[in-house]
Amino acid sequence: MSREIYLDHAATSWPKPDVVLEAIRDFLENAGGNTGRSGHRRSIASSRAVSLARERLTDLLGAESPDNLVFTKNATEALNLAIYGLAVPGARIVTTSLEHNSVMRPLRELERQGRCSVEVVSVDGNSGELDLDEWAALLGAGKPCLAVAIHASNVTGVLLPIPAMAAIAADRGVPFIVDASQTAGYVPFALSGLGASAVAMPGHKGLLGPSGTGLLYLAPGVEVDPLIRGGTGSQSELEVQPDFAPDRYESGTLNAMGIVGLGAAAEHLREAGLDRIHASSTSLGRRLRDALAGTAGITVHGPDDPAGGVGIVSVSIEGVPCATAARLLDDESRIMTRAGLHCAPAAHRSLGTAPEGTLRLSWGLETTEHDIDVAVEALRAIGERGRSGEPLRTVA
Ligand SMILES: Cc1ncc(COP(=O)(O)O)c(C=O)c1O
């Protein structure tokens, strides 16, 4: 039987490195107390393990200090914390047409409540280009303002010009939130050099941690209201929330085993080198693009030069609904992809692929050239069936 080919890393990465599994097991066996709560050895061992994970992530991601990293349960929670924290009443929020619903839904909710207004700058989903003059004009148009942008599209993988956007935001004194869900662990960048006030990311995608992990980076001096309040194990004599990070934002028992797994993954990534990871992902992207270029009936959405993106492309296949293509790939070739809108309906509107969406292929650290070649062959075969008019078992 052919081997499984996992091309859904943009949803969550798989497999996790062995060191992640080992670290979780080791934590549960040898630590396992509640972090920061009790004075006994298992509690102390757990606190140390979580601190080590925070330090490793600080090193990998280039934050100023471990206190600038807040653990969350996913990127969505990190984004909500940043958005609700930084959107002052009456603010105009400027964002892009490529955002994920974990940005758009909180923004639309703030708008629905009459607390903020939302303005969307259109971005080309293939090239990542946006009109920086328009961005600058909107950020300079008075009233308290907040800017939010995705680092790389989860539909096409294209990178946005975040440094230029951040420089404009800084120049206008506008707080800037970056959604690094598809770049953290894949693209070499230092949080301290990104120019953002806050950067949200999952732990379970490129950072190779387990599900139930995420991070919010808050730049030095940036303080927001916590989303929830409660026990932190620190300043227990006070009935009010601690005023220092990260405790202020981390109420309740932490997902310590997940965090410890994430910390082990960070060390694994640091050893592998993000430069090398990005270069190898780009080369797989080029192989895929080159192989599919000119294939009748198959359209590839994403940057022409894969160096301008991350390990994601979307494809449309003439005569084959994307959900059918995903099902055929899984059933017949054990290739796992994702079909649909990928929680980013506006991105599909700007690509012209709404309402059906696309078939998304996203690769990761363990993906080989052979995997890409097998996927290309399978896509071509499905494309030919679509063009020949052969009846396909469609997916409802
Ligand atoms: C761009 C983007 N933002 C946010 C998210 C939400 O991530 P999570 O599922 O960790 O909340 C995703 C997940 O697919 C994403 O691709």
mmCIF file of C-alpha atoms and ligand atoms in Angstrom:
data_model
loop_
_atom_site.group_PDB
_atom_site.id
_atom_site.type_symbol
_atom_site.label_atom_id
_atom_site.label_comp_id
_atom_site.label_asym_id
_atom_site.label_seq_id
_atom_site.Cartn_x
_atom_site.Cartn_y
_atom_site.Cartn_z
ATOM 1 C CA MET A 1 0.000 0.000 0.000
ATOM 2 C CA SER A 2 1.298 3.507 -0.808
ATOM 3 C CA ARG A 3 2.474 5.615 2.080
ATOM 4 C CA GLU A 4 0.294 8.374 3.468
ATOM 5 C CA ILE A 5 1.140 11.849 2.257
ATOM 6 C CA TYR A 6 0.103 14.588 4.642
ATOM 7 C CA LEU A 7 -0.314 17.905 2.833
ATOM 8 C CA ASP A 8 -2.464 19.731 5.377
ATOM 9 C CA HIS A 9 0.215 21.432 7.459
ATOM 10 C CA ALA A 10 -1.549 24.777 7.182
ATOM 11 C CA ALA A 11 -4.378 23.311 9.302
ATOM 12 C CA THR A 12 -2.016 21.647 11.740
ATOM 13 C CA SER A 13 1.384 20.046 11.333
ATOM 14 C CA TRP A 14 1.846 16.281 11.357
ATOM 15 C CA PRO A 15 3.806 14.296 12.367
ATOM 16 C CA LYS A 16 5.254 16.032 15.397
ATOM 17 C CA PRO A 17 8.976 15.443 15.995
ATOM 18 C CA ASP A 18 9.780 12.541 18.329
ATOM 19 C CA VAL A 19 11.272 14.991 20.834
ATOM 20 C CA VAL A 20 7.805 16.506 21.281
ATOM 21 C CA LEU A 21 6.237 13.175 22.163
ATOM 22 C CA GLU A 22 9.149 12.354 24.462
ATOM 23 C CA ALA A 23 8.978 15.727 26.219
ATOM 24 C CA ILE A 24 5.255 15.335 26.891
ATOM 25 C CA ARG A 25 5.717 11.849 28.260
ATOM 26 C CA ASP A 26 8.680 12.944 30.366
ATOM 27 C CA PHE A 27 6.699 15.877 31.736
ATOM 28 C CA LEU A 28 3.732 13.724 32.713
ATOM 29 C CA GLU A 29 5.923 11.102 34.328
ATOM 30 C CA ASN A 30 8.569 13.211 35.990
ATOM 31 C CA ALA A 31 6.876 16.540 36.679
ATOM 32 C CA GLY A 32 3.098 16.731 36.383
ATOM 33 C CA GLY A 33 2.333 19.148 39.234
ATOM 34 C CA ASN A 34 0.492 22.416 38.687
ATOM 35 C CA THR A 35 2.802 25.227 37.558
ATOM 36 C CA GLY A 36 3.426 28.033 40.039
ATOM 37 C CA ARG A 37 0.791 26.764 42.473
ATOM 38 C CA SER A 38 2.292 24.529 45.124
ATOM 39 C CA GLY A 39 5.754 24.385 46.672
ATOM 40 C CA HIS A 40 6.345 20.652 46.228
ATOM 41 C CA ARG A 41 8.845 19.092 43.849
ATOM 42 C CA ARG A 42 6.390 18.156 41.101
ATOM 43 C CA SER A 43 4.968 21.658 41.021
ATOM 44 C CA ILE A 44 8.452 23.160 40.944
ATOM 45 C CA ALA A 45 9.509 20.733 38.190
ATOM 46 C CA SER A 46 6.448 21.744 36.143
ATOM 47 C CA SER A 47 7.126 25.459 36.604
ATOM 48 C CA ARG A 48 10.706 24.938 35.495
ATOM 49 C CA ALA A 49 9.622 22.951 32.444
ATOM 50 C CA VAL A 50 7.191 25.690 31.380
ATOM 51 C CA SER A 51 9.816 28.399 31.953
ATOM 52 C CA LEU A 52 12.304 26.460 29.844
ATOM 53 C CA ALA A 53 9.734 26.188 27.053
ATOM 54 C CA ARG A 54 9.124 29.944 27.189
ATOM 55 C CA GLU A 55 12.868 30.590 27.029
ATOM 56 C CA ARG A 56 13.319 28.275 24.050
ATOM 57 C CA LEU A 57 10.485 29.986 22.192
ATOM 58 C CA THR A 58 11.966 33.381 23.037
ATOM 59 C CA ASP A 59 15.263 32.287 21.473
ATOM 60 C CA LEU A 60 13.682 30.778 18.390
ATOM 61 C CA LEU A 61 11.311 33.668 17.737
ATOM 62 C CA GLY A 62 13.595 36.521 18.727
ATOM 63 C CA ALA A 63 11.433 38.132 21.408
ATOM 64 C CA GLU A 64 13.051 40.630 23.760
ATOM 65 C CA SER A 65 12.356 38.507 26.823
ATOM 66 C CA PRO A 66 10.294 35.467 27.857
ATOM 67 C CA ASP A 67 7.860 37.865 29.554
ATOM 68 C CA ASN A 68 6.833 39.139 26.125
ATOM 69 C CA LEU A 69 5.360 35.730 25.242
ATOM 70 C CA VAL A 70 1.908 34.768 26.510
ATOM 71 C CA PHE A 71 0.713 31.185 26.199
ATOM 72 C CA THR A 72 -2.770 30.769 24.733
ATOM 73 C CA LYS A 73 -4.700 27.741 23.558
ATOM 74 C CA ASN A 74 -4.431 28.611 19.848
ATOM 75 C CA ALA A 75 -3.887 31.538 17.484
ATOM 76 C CA THR A 76 -7.554 32.510 17.666
ATOM 77 C CA GLU A 77 -7.360 33.150 21.394
ATOM 78 C CA ALA A 78 -4.136 35.118 20.916
ATOM 79 C CA LEU A 79 -5.780 37.232 18.197
ATOM 80 C CA ASN A 80 -8.881 37.877 20.305
ATOM 81 C CA LEU A 81 -6.720 38.942 23.246
ATOM 82 C CA ALA A 82 -4.809 41.387 21.056
ATOM 83 C CA ILE A 83 -7.819 42.713 19.123
ATOM 84 C CA TYR A 84 -10.150 43.236 22.086
ATOM 85 C CA GLY A 85 -7.211 44.609 24.061
ATOM 86 C CA LEU A 86 -6.030 47.149 21.515
ATOM 87 C CA ALA A 87 -9.310 48.267 19.903
ATOM 88 C CA VAL A 88 -10.177 51.370 21.900
ATOM 89 C CA PRO A 89 -13.819 52.519 21.761
ATOM 90 C CA GLY A 90 -14.602 54.446 18.601
ATOM 91 C CA ALA A 91 -11.486 53.197 16.815
ATOM 92 C CA ARG A 92 -11.234 52.712 13.095
ATOM 93 C CA ILE A 93 -9.732 49.308 12.457
ATOM 94 C CA VAL A 94 -7.851 48.879 9.200
ATOM 95 C CA THR A 95 -7.260 45.362 7.940
ATOM 96 C CA THR A 96 -6.770 43.401 4.713
ATOM 97 C CA SER A 97 -8.905 41.328 2.383
ATOM 98 C CA LEU A 98 -6.849 38.182 3.094
ATOM 99 C CA GLU A 99 -7.703 37.816 6.774
ATOM 100 C CA HIS A 100 -8.798 34.607 8.454
ATOM 101 C CA ASN A 101 -12.104 34.529 10.326
ATOM 102 C CA SER A 102 -10.207 34.519 13.603
ATOM 103 C CA VAL A 103 -9.474 38.156 12.759
ATOM 104 C CA MET A 104 -12.584 39.082 10.763
ATOM 105 C CA ARG A 105 -15.128 37.687 13.209
ATOM 106 C CA PRO A 106 -13.872 39.619 16.267
ATOM 107 C CA LEU A 107 -13.599 42.741 14.092
ATOM 108 C CA ARG A 108 -17.123 42.369 12.696
ATOM 109 C CA GLU A 109 -18.412 41.770 16.228
ATOM 110 C CA LEU A 110 -16.814 45.013 17.444
ATOM 111 C CA GLU A 111 -18.413 46.743 14.478
ATOM 112 C CA ARG A 112 -21.814 45.145 15.169
ATOM 113 C CA GLN A 113 -21.666 46.384 18.748
ATOM 114 C CA GLY A 114 -20.985 49.894 17.428
ATOM 115 C CA ARG A 115 -17.648 49.980 19.238
ATOM 116 C CA CYS A 116 -15.423 50.269 16.156
ATOM 117 C CA SER A 117 -15.586 50.621 12.396
ATOM 118 C CA VAL A 118 -13.721 48.300 10.039
ATOM 119 C CA GLU A 119 -12.008 49.233 6.780
ATOM 120 C CA VAL A 120 -10.588 46.550 4.501
ATOM 121 C CA VAL A 121 -7.646 47.206 2.197
ATOM 122 C CA SER A 122 -7.656 44.985 -0.830
ATOM 123 C CA VAL A 123 -4.629 42.682 -1.304
ATOM 124 C CA ASP A 124 -3.799 40.643 -4.394
ATOM 125 C CA GLY A 125 -3.988 37.047 -3.133
ATOM 126 C CA ASN A 126 -1.481 35.851 -5.729
ATOM 127 C CA SER A 127 1.200 38.496 -5.470
ATOM 128 C CA GLY A 128 0.570 39.762 -1.926
ATOM 129 C CA GLU A 129 0.628 43.320 -3.255
ATOM 130 C CA LEU A 130 -1.370 46.015 -1.602
ATOM 131 C CA ASP A 131 -1.445 49.729 -2.153
ATOM 132 C CA LEU A 132 0.843 51.050 0.583
ATOM 133 C CA ASP A 133 -0.351 54.615 -0.144
ATOM 134 C CA GLU A 134 -3.899 53.503 0.619
ATOM 135 C CA TRP A 135 -2.673 51.760 3.795
ATOM 136 C CA ALA A 136 -0.851 54.926 4.840
ATOM 137 C CA ALA A 137 -3.811 57.155 4.010
ATOM 138 C CA LEU A 138 -6.221 55.022 6.044
ATOM 139 C CA LEU A 139 -3.846 54.829 8.989
ATOM 140 C CA GLY A 140 -3.385 58.570 8.918
ATOM 141 C CA ALA A 141 -7.039 59.492 8.620
ATOM 142 C CA GLY A 142 -7.512 60.604 12.216
ATOM 143 C CA LYS A 143 -9.496 59.047 15.092
ATOM 144 C CA PRO A 144 -7.900 56.351 17.259
ATOM 145 C CA CYS A 145 -6.924 53.566 14.973
ATOM 146 C CA LEU A 146 -5.762 49.946 14.986
ATOM 147 C CA ALA A 147 -4.208 47.937 12.156
ATOM 148 C CA VAL A 148 -4.386 44.156 11.769
ATOM 149 C CA ALA A 149 -2.799 42.082 9.007
ATOM 150 C CA ILE A 150 -2.007 38.522 8.138
ATOM 151 C CA HIS A 151 1.701 37.715 7.647
ATOM 152 C CA ALA A 152 1.114 35.053 4.979
ATOM 153 C CA SER A 153 -2.198 34.021 3.454
ATOM 154 C CA ASN A 154 -3.487 30.661 4.604
ATOM 155 C CA VAL A 155 -5.133 30.264 1.180
ATOM 156 C CA THR A 156 -2.278 31.004 -1.227
ATOM 157 C CA GLY A 157 0.719 31.197 1.107
ATOM 158 C CA VAL A 158 1.695 34.618 -0.207
ATOM 159 C CA LEU A 159 3.674 36.857 2.155
ATOM 160 C CA LEU A 160 2.464 40.400 2.730
ATOM 161 C CA PRO A 161 4.917 43.341 2.939
ATOM 162 C CA ILE A 162 4.680 43.380 6.737
ATOM 163 C CA PRO A 163 7.884 45.394 7.395
ATOM 164 C CA ALA A 164 6.670 48.242 5.156
ATOM 165 C CA MET A 165 3.154 48.077 6.647
ATOM 166 C CA ALA A 166 4.618 48.077 10.167
ATOM 167 C CA ALA A 167 6.851 51.056 9.405
ATOM 168 C CA ILE A 168 3.824 53.049 8.245
ATOM 169 C CA ALA A 169 1.833 52.038 11.319
ATOM 170 C CA ALA A 170 4.729 53.056 13.588
ATOM 171 C CA ASP A 171 5.071 56.361 11.757
ATOM 172 C CA ARG A 172 1.353 57.074 12.307
ATOM 173 C CA GLY A 173 1.486 55.884 15.932
ATOM 174 C CA VAL A 174 -1.031 53.133 15.157
ATOM 175 C CA PRO A 175 -0.821 49.832 17.073
ATOM 176 C CA PHE A 176 -0.320 46.961 14.632
ATOM 177 C CA ILE A 177 -1.342 43.331 15.180
ATOM 178 C CA VAL A 178 0.188 40.647 12.950
ATOM 179 C CA ASP A 179 -1.351 37.217 12.452
ATOM 180 C CA ALA A 180 1.727 35.018 12.019
ATOM 181 C CA SER A 181 -0.249 31.774 11.980
ATOM 182 C CA GLN A 182 1.267 30.589 8.706
ATOM 183 C CA THR A 183 4.776 31.963 9.141
ATOM 184 C CA ALA A 184 5.864 31.112 12.696
ATOM 185 C CA GLY A 185 8.261 28.189 12.422
ATOM 186 C CA TYR A 186 8.442 28.480 8.635
ATOM 187 C CA VAL A 187 9.872 31.925 7.932
ATOM 188 C CA PRO A 188 12.935 33.305 9.677
ATOM 189 C CA PHE A 189 11.990 36.551 11.416
ATOM 190 C CA ALA A 190 12.602 38.087 14.826
ATOM 191 C CA LEU A 191 9.545 39.215 16.736
ATOM 192 C CA SER A 192 11.524 42.130 18.131
ATOM 193 C CA GLY A 193 12.318 43.335 14.597
ATOM 194 C CA LEU A 194 8.889 42.953 13.012
ATOM 195 C CA GLY A 195 7.720 46.369 14.175
ATOM 196 C CA ALA A 196 4.388 45.012 15.442
ATOM 197 C CA SER A 197 2.697 45.775 18.763
ATOM 198 C CA ALA A 198 1.369 42.228 18.984
ATOM 199 C CA VAL A 199 1.944 39.022 17.027
ATOM 200 C CA ALA A 200 -0.355 36.018 17.322
ATOM 201 C CA MET A 201 0.518 32.484 16.306
ATOM 202 C CA PRO A 202 -0.534 28.897 16.882
ATOM 203 C CA GLY A 203 1.851 26.453 18.520
ATOM 204 C CA HIS A 204 0.457 23.523 16.543
ATOM 205 C CA LYS A 205 1.266 24.502 12.950
ATOM 206 C CA GLY A 206 4.803 25.488 11.859
ATOM 207 C CA LEU A 207 6.036 25.564 15.440
ATOM 208 C CA LEU A 208 5.322 21.796 15.537
ATOM 209 C CA GLY A 209 3.798 21.766 19.012
ATOM 210 C CA PRO A 210 0.699 19.808 19.977
ATOM 211 C CA SER A 211 -2.840 21.096 19.483
ATOM 212 C CA GLY A 212 -4.116 23.293 22.295
ATOM 213 C CA THR A 213 -1.098 25.595 22.098
ATOM 214 C CA GLY A 214 -0.709 29.163 20.840
ATOM 215 C CA LEU A 215 1.253 32.308 21.601
ATOM 216 C CA LEU A 216 0.747 36.021 21.754
ATOM 217 C CA TYR A 217 3.803 38.252 21.609
ATOM 218 C CA LEU A 218 3.265 41.672 23.166
ATOM 219 C CA ALA A 219 6.015 44.162 22.347
ATOM 220 C CA PRO A 220 7.710 45.897 25.297
ATOM 221 C CA GLY A 221 5.409 48.536 26.746
ATOM 222 C CA VAL A 222 2.237 47.084 25.159
ATOM 223 C CA GLU A 223 -0.386 46.244 27.771
ATOM 224 C CA VAL A 224 -3.917 45.073 27.123
ATOM 225 C CA ASP A 225 -6.858 43.987 29.230
ATOM 226 C CA PRO A 226 -6.805 40.222 29.832
ATOM 227 C CA LEU A 227 -9.599 38.218 28.198
ATOM 228 C CA ILE A 228 -10.182 36.259 31.399
ATOM 229 C CA ARG A 229 -9.179 36.772 35.022
ATOM 230 C CA GLY A 230 -8.493 34.285 37.786
ATOM 231 C CA GLY A 231 -5.832 32.309 39.583
ATOM 232 C CA THR A 232 -2.281 32.681 38.338
ATOM 233 C CA GLY A 233 -0.347 31.285 41.293
ATOM 234 C CA SER A 234 1.249 34.731 41.719
ATOM 235 C CA GLN A 235 0.141 37.570 44.073
ATOM 236 C CA SER A 236 -2.482 35.249 45.577
ATOM 237 C CA GLU A 237 -3.102 37.742 48.375
ATOM 238 C CA LEU A 238 -4.710 40.126 45.860
ATOM 239 C CA GLU A 239 -8.292 39.902 44.663
ATOM 240 C CA VAL A 240 -7.321 41.759 41.521
ATOM 241 C CA GLN A 241 -5.413 40.473 38.543
ATOM 242 C CA PRO A 242 -1.591 40.747 38.679
ATOM 243 C CA ASP A 243 -0.395 43.708 36.642
ATOM 244 C CA PHE A 244 2.671 42.030 35.161
ATOM 245 C CA ALA A 245 3.133 39.846 32.096
ATOM 246 C CA PRO A 246 2.842 37.032 31.355
ATOM 247 C CA ASP A 247 0.855 36.128 34.535
ATOM 248 C CA ARG A 248 -1.705 38.876 33.874
ATOM 249 C CA TYR A 249 -2.830 37.026 30.731
ATOM 250 C CA GLU A 250 -2.469 33.404 31.846
ATOM 251 C CA SER A 251 -5.237 32.733 34.349
ATOM 252 C CA GLY A 252 -6.156 29.182 35.241
ATOM 253 C CA THR A 253 -4.153 25.997 34.961
ATOM 254 C CA LEU A 254 -1.919 26.061 31.914
ATOM 255 C CA ASN A 255 -1.772 23.393 29.221
ATOM 256 C CA ALA A 256 1.630 22.576 30.662
ATOM 257 C CA MET A 257 2.209 19.324 28.780
ATOM 258 C CA GLY A 258 1.318 21.039 25.507
ATOM 259 C CA ILE A 259 3.613 23.957 26.304
ATOM 260 C CA VAL A 260 6.451 21.614 27.203
ATOM 261 C CA GLY A 261 5.954 19.761 23.905
ATOM 262 C CA LEU A 262 5.980 23.103 22.113
ATOM 263 C CA GLY A 263 9.204 24.073 23.869
ATOM 264 C CA ALA A 264 10.847 20.837 22.708
ATOM 265 C CA ALA A 265 9.650 21.563 19.175
ATOM 266 C CA ALA A 266 11.158 25.068 19.359
ATOM 267 C CA GLU A 267 14.540 23.601 20.213
ATOM 268 C CA HIS A 268 14.175 21.110 17.357
ATOM 269 C CA LEU A 269 13.404 23.977 14.945
ATOM 270 C CA ARG A 270 16.298 26.065 16.257
ATOM 271 C CA GLU A 271 18.666 23.179 15.607
ATOM 272 C CA ALA A 272 17.205 22.602 12.136
ATOM 273 C CA GLY A 273 17.459 26.361 11.385
ATOM 274 C CA LEU A 274 14.545 28.439 10.114
ATOM 275 C CA ASP A 275 16.621 29.658 7.155
ATOM 276 C CA ARG A 276 17.100 26.097 5.991
ATOM 277 C CA ILE A 277 13.475 25.190 6.640
ATOM 278 C CA HIS A 278 12.277 28.149 4.585
ATOM 279 C CA ALA A 279 14.724 27.370 1.762
ATOM 280 C CA SER A 280 13.632 23.750 1.572
ATOM 281 C CA SER A 281 9.945 24.687 1.680
ATOM 282 C CA THR A 282 10.551 27.157 -1.161
ATOM 283 C CA SER A 283 12.248 24.508 -3.223
ATOM 284 C CA LEU A 284 9.315 22.094 -2.758
ATOM 285 C CA GLY A 285 6.982 24.933 -3.769
ATOM 286 C CA ARG A 286 8.998 25.541 -6.909
ATOM 287 C CA ARG A 287 8.910 21.837 -7.779
ATOM 288 C CA LEU A 288 5.136 21.746 -7.370
ATOM 289 C CA ARG A 289 4.571 24.934 -9.341
ATOM 290 C CA ASP A 290 6.908 23.982 -12.163
ATOM 291 C CA ALA A 291 5.310 20.556 -12.454
ATOM 292 C CA LEU A 292 1.789 21.937 -12.589
ATOM 293 C CA ALA A 293 2.595 24.926 -14.806
ATOM 294 C CA GLY A 294 0.811 24.653 -18.095
ATOM 295 C CA THR A 295 -1.210 21.603 -17.030
ATOM 296 C CA ALA A 296 -4.493 21.970 -18.870
ATOM 297 C CA GLY A 297 -7.435 22.501 -16.551
ATOM 298 C CA ILE A 298 -5.384 23.161 -13.397
ATOM 299 C CA THR A 299 -4.992 26.687 -12.049
ATOM 300 C CA VAL A 300 -2.479 27.327 -9.279
ATOM 301 C CA HIS A 301 -3.226 30.252 -6.955
ATOM 302 C CA GLY A 302 -0.262 31.753 -5.135
ATOM 303 C CA PRO A 303 2.898 33.745 -5.760
ATOM 304 C CA ASP A 304 4.740 33.045 -9.046
ATOM 305 C CA ASP A 305 7.975 32.898 -7.087
ATOM 306 C CA PRO A 306 7.524 30.511 -4.140
ATOM 307 C CA ALA A 307 10.212 32.477 -2.242
ATOM 308 C CA GLY A 308 7.515 35.114 -1.826
ATOM 309 C CA GLY A 309 5.352 32.731 0.145
ATOM 310 C CA VAL A 310 5.204 29.835 2.574
ATOM 311 C CA GLY A 311 4.528 26.133 1.979
ATOM 312 C CA ILE A 312 0.967 26.520 0.737
ATOM 313 C CA VAL A 313 -0.693 26.600 -2.667
ATOM 314 C CA SER A 314 -4.312 26.491 -3.667
ATOM 315 C CA VAL A 315 -5.444 24.872 -6.883
ATOM 316 C CA SER A 316 -8.663 24.819 -8.886
ATOM 317 C CA ILE A 317 -9.360 21.903 -11.210
ATOM 318 C CA GLU A 318 -11.665 22.394 -14.165
ATOM 319 C CA GLY A 319 -14.732 20.166 -13.966
ATOM 320 C CA VAL A 320 -13.900 18.846 -10.481
ATOM 321 C CA PRO A 321 -15.332 20.478 -7.340
ATOM 322 C CA CYS A 322 -12.518 20.988 -4.840
ATOM 323 C CA ALA A 323 -14.221 18.839 -2.186
ATOM 324 C CA THR A 324 -14.412 15.984 -4.693
ATOM 325 C CA ALA A 325 -10.743 16.383 -5.554
ATOM 326 C CA ALA A 326 -9.800 16.258 -1.859
ATOM 327 C CA ARG A 327 -11.889 13.129 -1.354
ATOM 328 C CA LEU A 328 -10.389 11.415 -4.411
ATOM 329 C CA LEU A 329 -6.854 12.250 -3.285
ATOM 330 C CA ASP A 330 -7.499 10.796 0.148
ATOM 331 C CA ASP A 331 -9.497 7.744 -0.960
ATOM 332 C CA GLU A 332 -7.381 6.736 -3.913
ATOM 333 C CA SER A 333 -3.881 7.996 -3.118
ATOM 334 C CA ARG A 334 -3.852 8.528 0.671
ATOM 335 C CA ILE A 335 -2.976 12.174 0.095
ATOM 336 C CA MET A 336 -4.461 14.499 2.710
ATOM 337 C CA THR A 337 -5.326 18.046 1.670
ATOM 338 C CA ARG A 338 -8.071 20.516 2.525
ATOM 339 C CA ALA A 339 -10.876 21.827 0.349
ATOM 340 C CA GLY A 340 -13.169 24.830 0.765
ATOM 341 C CA LEU A 341 -12.838 28.373 1.998
ATOM 342 C CA HIS A 342 -10.221 27.726 4.713
ATOM 343 C CA CYS A 343 -12.030 30.162 7.052
ATOM 344 C CA ALA A 344 -11.011 33.057 4.799
ATOM 345 C CA PRO A 345 -14.034 33.928 2.630
ATOM 346 C CA ALA A 346 -12.788 37.412 1.760
ATOM 347 C CA ALA A 347 -9.532 35.972 0.431
ATOM 348 C CA HIS A 348 -11.537 33.757 -1.927
ATOM 349 C CA ARG A 349 -13.672 36.684 -3.029
ATOM 350 C CA SER A 350 -10.530 38.564 -3.972
ATOM 351 C CA LEU A 351 -9.120 35.510 -5.792
ATOM 352 C CA GLY A 352 -12.389 34.882 -7.605
ATOM 353 C CA THR A 353 -12.667 31.405 -6.047
ATOM 354 C CA ALA A 354 -15.714 32.080 -3.825
ATOM 355 C CA PRO A 355 -18.109 30.554 -2.942
ATOM 356 C CA GLU A 356 -16.665 27.086 -3.613
ATOM 357 C CA GLY A 357 -13.114 27.746 -2.500
ATOM 358 C CA THR A 358 -10.030 25.825 -3.555
ATOM 359 C CA LEU A 359 -8.107 22.654 -2.956
ATOM 360 C CA ARG A 360 -5.247 23.580 -0.651
ATOM 361 C CA LEU A 361 -1.954 21.693 -0.458
ATOM 362 C CA SER A 362 0.383 22.651 2.357
ATOM 363 C CA TRP A 363 3.666 20.959 3.134
ATOM 364 C CA GLY A 364 6.009 20.850 6.095
ATOM 365 C CA LEU A 365 9.299 19.726 7.510
ATOM 366 C CA GLU A 366 8.835 16.032 6.732
ATOM 367 C CA THR A 367 7.486 16.479 3.199
ATOM 368 C CA THR A 368 9.794 15.049 0.524
ATOM 369 C CA GLU A 369 10.248 15.793 -3.170
ATOM 370 C CA HIS A 370 8.786 12.360 -3.829
ATOM 371 C CA ASP A 371 5.632 13.315 -1.902
ATOM 372 C CA ILE A 372 5.265 16.382 -4.101
ATOM 373 C CA ASP A 373 5.791 14.342 -7.276
ATOM 374 C CA VAL A 374 3.173 11.802 -6.215
ATOM 375 C CA ALA A 375 0.713 14.605 -5.440
ATOM 376 C CA VAL A 376 1.365 16.228 -8.822
ATOM 377 C CA GLU A 377 0.689 12.964 -10.660
ATOM 378 C CA ALA A 378 -2.514 12.414 -8.692
ATOM 379 C CA LEU A 379 -3.675 15.978 -9.411
ATOM 380 C CA ARG A 380 -2.966 15.590 -13.120
ATOM 381 C CA ALA A 381 -4.907 12.336 -13.222
ATOM 382 C CA ILE A 382 -7.890 13.954 -11.485
ATOM 383 C CA GLY A 383 -7.615 16.919 -13.861
ATOM 384 C CA GLU A 384 -7.757 14.591 -16.869
ATOM 385 C CA ARG A 385 -10.813 12.844 -15.483
ATOM 386 C CA GLY A 386 -12.461 16.236 -14.975
ATOM 387 C CA ARG A 387 -11.698 17.287 -18.521
ATOM 388 C CA SER A 388 -12.817 14.007 -20.063
ATOM 389 C CA GLY A 389 -16.220 14.461 -18.474
ATOM 390 C CA GLU A 390 -15.902 11.115 -16.656
ATOM 391 C CA PRO A 391 -18.551 11.015 -13.962
ATOM 392 C CA LEU A 392 -16.941 11.595 -10.571
ATOM 393 C CA ARG A 393 -18.418 10.591 -7.251
ATOM 394 C CA THR A 394 -18.994 14.080 -5.924
ATOM 395 C CA VAL A 395 -18.993 15.135 -2.311
ATOM 396 C CA ALA A 396 -22.128 16.743 -0.939
HETATM 397 C C1 LIG B 1 -4.047 32.770 9.042
HETATM 398 C C2 LIG B 1 -4.662 32.058 10.202
HETATM 399 N N1 LIG B 1 -5.021 32.765 11.287
HETATM 400 C C3 LIG B 1 -5.559 32.165 12.362
HETATM 401 C C4 LIG B 1 -5.765 30.809 12.386
HETATM 402 C C5 LIG B 1 -6.375 30.190 13.599
HETATM 403 O O1 LIG B 1 -5.475 29.319 14.212
HETATM 404 P P1 LIG B 1 -5.952 28.402 15.439
HETATM 405 O O2 LIG B 1 -6.708 27.286 14.843
HETATM 406 O O3 LIG B 1 -4.682 27.986 16.096
HETATM 407 O O4 LIG B 1 -6.782 29.235 16.321
HETATM 408 C C6 LIG B 1 -5.411 30.042 11.280
HETATM 409 C C7 LIG B 1 -5.668 28.583 11.265
HETATM 410 O O5 LIG B 1 -5.838 27.966 10.277
HETATM 411 C C8 LIG B 1 -4.830 30.677 10.170
HETATM 412 O O6 LIG B 1 -4.471 29.995 9.084
#
